[in-house]
């Protein structure tokens, strides 16, 4: 059995509008210790992450303590909404969950996000059979992964977990077949 611990980043500083470099708040930095404590005795052998600073920083303390490198996987990045900041995120998110192909002119649909995340995940599953790994991720990216395996995961479920930061979801696999999904809130 392969266990993948998806770690959704801790609370970011929303005043920084550049998604790639958005840092964690002080609260978020403090919450990273909870992530470390949670992961410490899970026999993790590899760590992967989105290239976004908040995802990397959330798992960096753990990586440093256990002496593992964080392998950056571009395809685990968060969804691109558009080239401009969207003020009414809730309205936009609901529209995307109602239509997985909906996107703004310079953005990605949830279908596109899901496809690239699942492709990257499949590659990692093939290379890490029967191991425990960590993937630093984001709320929407993680939600599209969960919805791929659990068709009951919809907009309401996305809304339910939207403010869980940090948040860990452990998905257990037999090959590429899902065995179970477990959620862990670290507050």
XYZ file of C-alpha atoms in Angstrom:
187
model
C 0.000 0.000 0.000
C 1.243 3.485 -0.906
C 0.231 6.385 1.320
C 0.291 9.916 -0.043
C 0.008 12.698 2.519
C -1.237 15.771 0.694
C -0.411 18.816 2.811
C -2.421 21.878 1.946
C -0.388 24.952 2.813
C -0.775 26.930 6.023
C -2.405 30.365 6.081
C -0.909 32.694 3.427
C -0.564 36.453 3.442
C -3.411 37.406 1.107
C -2.113 40.989 0.859
C 0.554 39.602 -1.519
C -1.250 39.057 -4.816
C 1.553 37.169 -6.627
C 0.530 33.518 -6.258
C 4.042 32.153 -6.829
C 5.730 34.091 -4.008
C 2.839 34.549 -1.571
C 4.364 33.921 1.882
C 2.812 32.474 5.008
C 1.470 34.702 7.766
C 3.006 34.465 11.239
C 0.111 32.205 12.210
C 0.845 30.079 9.147
C 4.539 29.832 10.022
C 3.637 28.699 13.538
C 1.213 26.107 12.159
C 4.054 24.503 10.174
C 5.229 22.961 13.456
C 1.916 21.105 13.660
C 2.522 19.745 10.179
C 5.976 18.557 11.237
C 4.640 16.908 14.391
C 1.912 15.160 12.409
C 4.296 13.807 9.752
C 7.259 12.852 11.952
C 6.371 9.219 12.662
C 4.765 8.400 9.319
C 7.871 6.821 7.679
C 7.967 9.360 4.866
C 10.644 8.533 2.267
C 10.129 11.349 -0.280
C 8.707 14.840 -0.362
C 7.247 16.584 -3.397
C 5.716 20.035 -3.671
C 4.098 22.631 -5.815
C 6.619 25.330 -6.782
C 4.665 27.958 -4.824
C 6.395 29.426 -1.779
C 3.510 28.856 0.651
C 3.345 25.130 -0.193
C 7.113 24.672 0.107
C 7.359 26.670 3.327
C 4.583 24.633 4.966
C 6.572 21.381 4.656
C 10.114 22.806 4.844
C 10.468 22.435 8.627
C 9.550 18.746 8.341
C 11.916 18.224 5.389
C 14.782 19.874 7.275
C 14.226 17.799 10.427
C 14.099 14.457 8.583
C 16.822 15.420 6.100
C 14.787 14.959 2.936
C 14.914 17.099 -0.190
C 11.731 18.788 -1.404
C 11.283 17.773 -5.047
C 9.455 20.526 -6.926
C 6.817 19.297 -9.366
C 5.503 22.112 -11.549
C 2.255 20.258 -12.286
C 1.260 20.336 -8.594
C 0.917 24.140 -8.755
C -2.382 25.778 -7.891
C -4.879 26.619 -10.576
C -4.263 29.805 -12.518
C -7.381 31.923 -12.229
C -6.386 34.751 -14.588
C -3.662 37.343 -15.061
C -5.518 39.690 -12.736
C -6.632 39.254 -9.116
C -10.259 38.091 -8.790
C -12.102 39.889 -6.002
C -15.210 37.663 -5.947
C -13.435 34.326 -5.584
C -16.509 32.545 -4.205
C -18.633 33.344 -7.262
C -15.812 32.291 -9.580
C -15.156 29.048 -7.661
C -18.841 28.101 -7.694
C -19.000 28.649 -11.446
C -15.944 26.427 -11.937
C -17.346 23.634 -9.767
C -20.654 23.813 -11.673
C -18.794 23.598 -14.996
C -15.368 21.909 -14.827
C -14.491 23.434 -18.230
C -15.224 27.036 -17.191
C -12.227 29.371 -17.128
C -11.341 33.003 -17.585
C -9.419 34.180 -20.638
C -5.949 33.652 -19.134
C -6.791 30.956 -16.616
C -7.273 27.227 -16.211
C -10.400 25.138 -15.899
C -10.752 22.618 -13.082
C -10.543 19.893 -15.733
C -7.110 21.175 -16.773
C -5.945 21.432 -13.160
C -7.217 17.942 -12.383
C -5.596 16.373 -15.455
C -2.124 17.759 -14.747
C -2.322 16.924 -11.022
C -3.529 13.354 -11.659
C -0.869 12.813 -14.334
C 1.862 13.943 -11.920
C 0.380 11.827 -9.118
C 0.281 8.699 -11.313
C 3.950 9.160 -12.164
C 4.834 9.436 -8.462
C 2.713 6.394 -7.570
C 4.545 4.279 -10.173
C 7.942 5.325 -8.802
C 7.083 4.959 -5.096
C 5.122 1.723 -4.736
C 4.409 0.756 -1.117
C 6.053 3.907 0.253
C 4.811 6.880 2.255
C 5.270 10.247 0.603
C 4.308 13.892 1.144
C 3.019 16.305 -1.480
C 2.820 20.019 -0.627
C -0.280 21.353 -2.346
C -3.153 23.844 -2.470
C -6.869 23.890 -1.754
C -8.210 23.799 -5.297
C -5.526 21.485 -6.665
C -6.104 19.049 -3.800
C -9.875 19.297 -4.198
C -9.652 18.321 -7.870
C -7.527 15.300 -6.915
C -10.028 14.206 -4.273
C -12.954 14.719 -6.674
C -11.216 12.527 -9.255
C -11.330 9.579 -6.831
C -14.500 10.522 -4.928
C -17.301 11.639 -7.249
C -19.295 12.899 -4.225
C -16.653 15.579 -3.614
C -18.290 18.689 -5.080
C -18.536 22.438 -4.538
C -20.091 21.969 -1.082
C -17.136 19.811 -0.034
C -14.728 22.386 -1.475
C -16.502 25.080 0.562
C -16.335 22.898 3.682
C -12.541 22.644 3.538
C -11.834 26.042 1.975
C -10.520 27.583 5.187
C -8.675 24.517 6.538
C -5.038 25.679 6.572
C -2.948 23.685 7.083
C -4.862 20.584 6.126
C -3.702 17.025 5.479
C -5.441 14.429 3.364
C -3.963 10.933 3.313
C -4.949 8.853 0.310
C -3.991 5.180 0.465
C -3.443 3.377 -2.837
C -3.009 -0.162 -4.060
C -1.161 0.628 -7.276
C -3.303 3.403 -8.744
C -6.482 2.131 -7.094
C -7.713 4.080 -4.133
C -8.230 2.250 -0.858
C -9.318 5.114 1.388
C -9.202 8.869 1.946
C -8.585 10.288 5.433
C -8.709 13.961 6.457
C -6.722 15.567 9.251
C -7.260 19.127 10.420
C -4.243 20.318 12.380
C -5.809 23.074 14.485
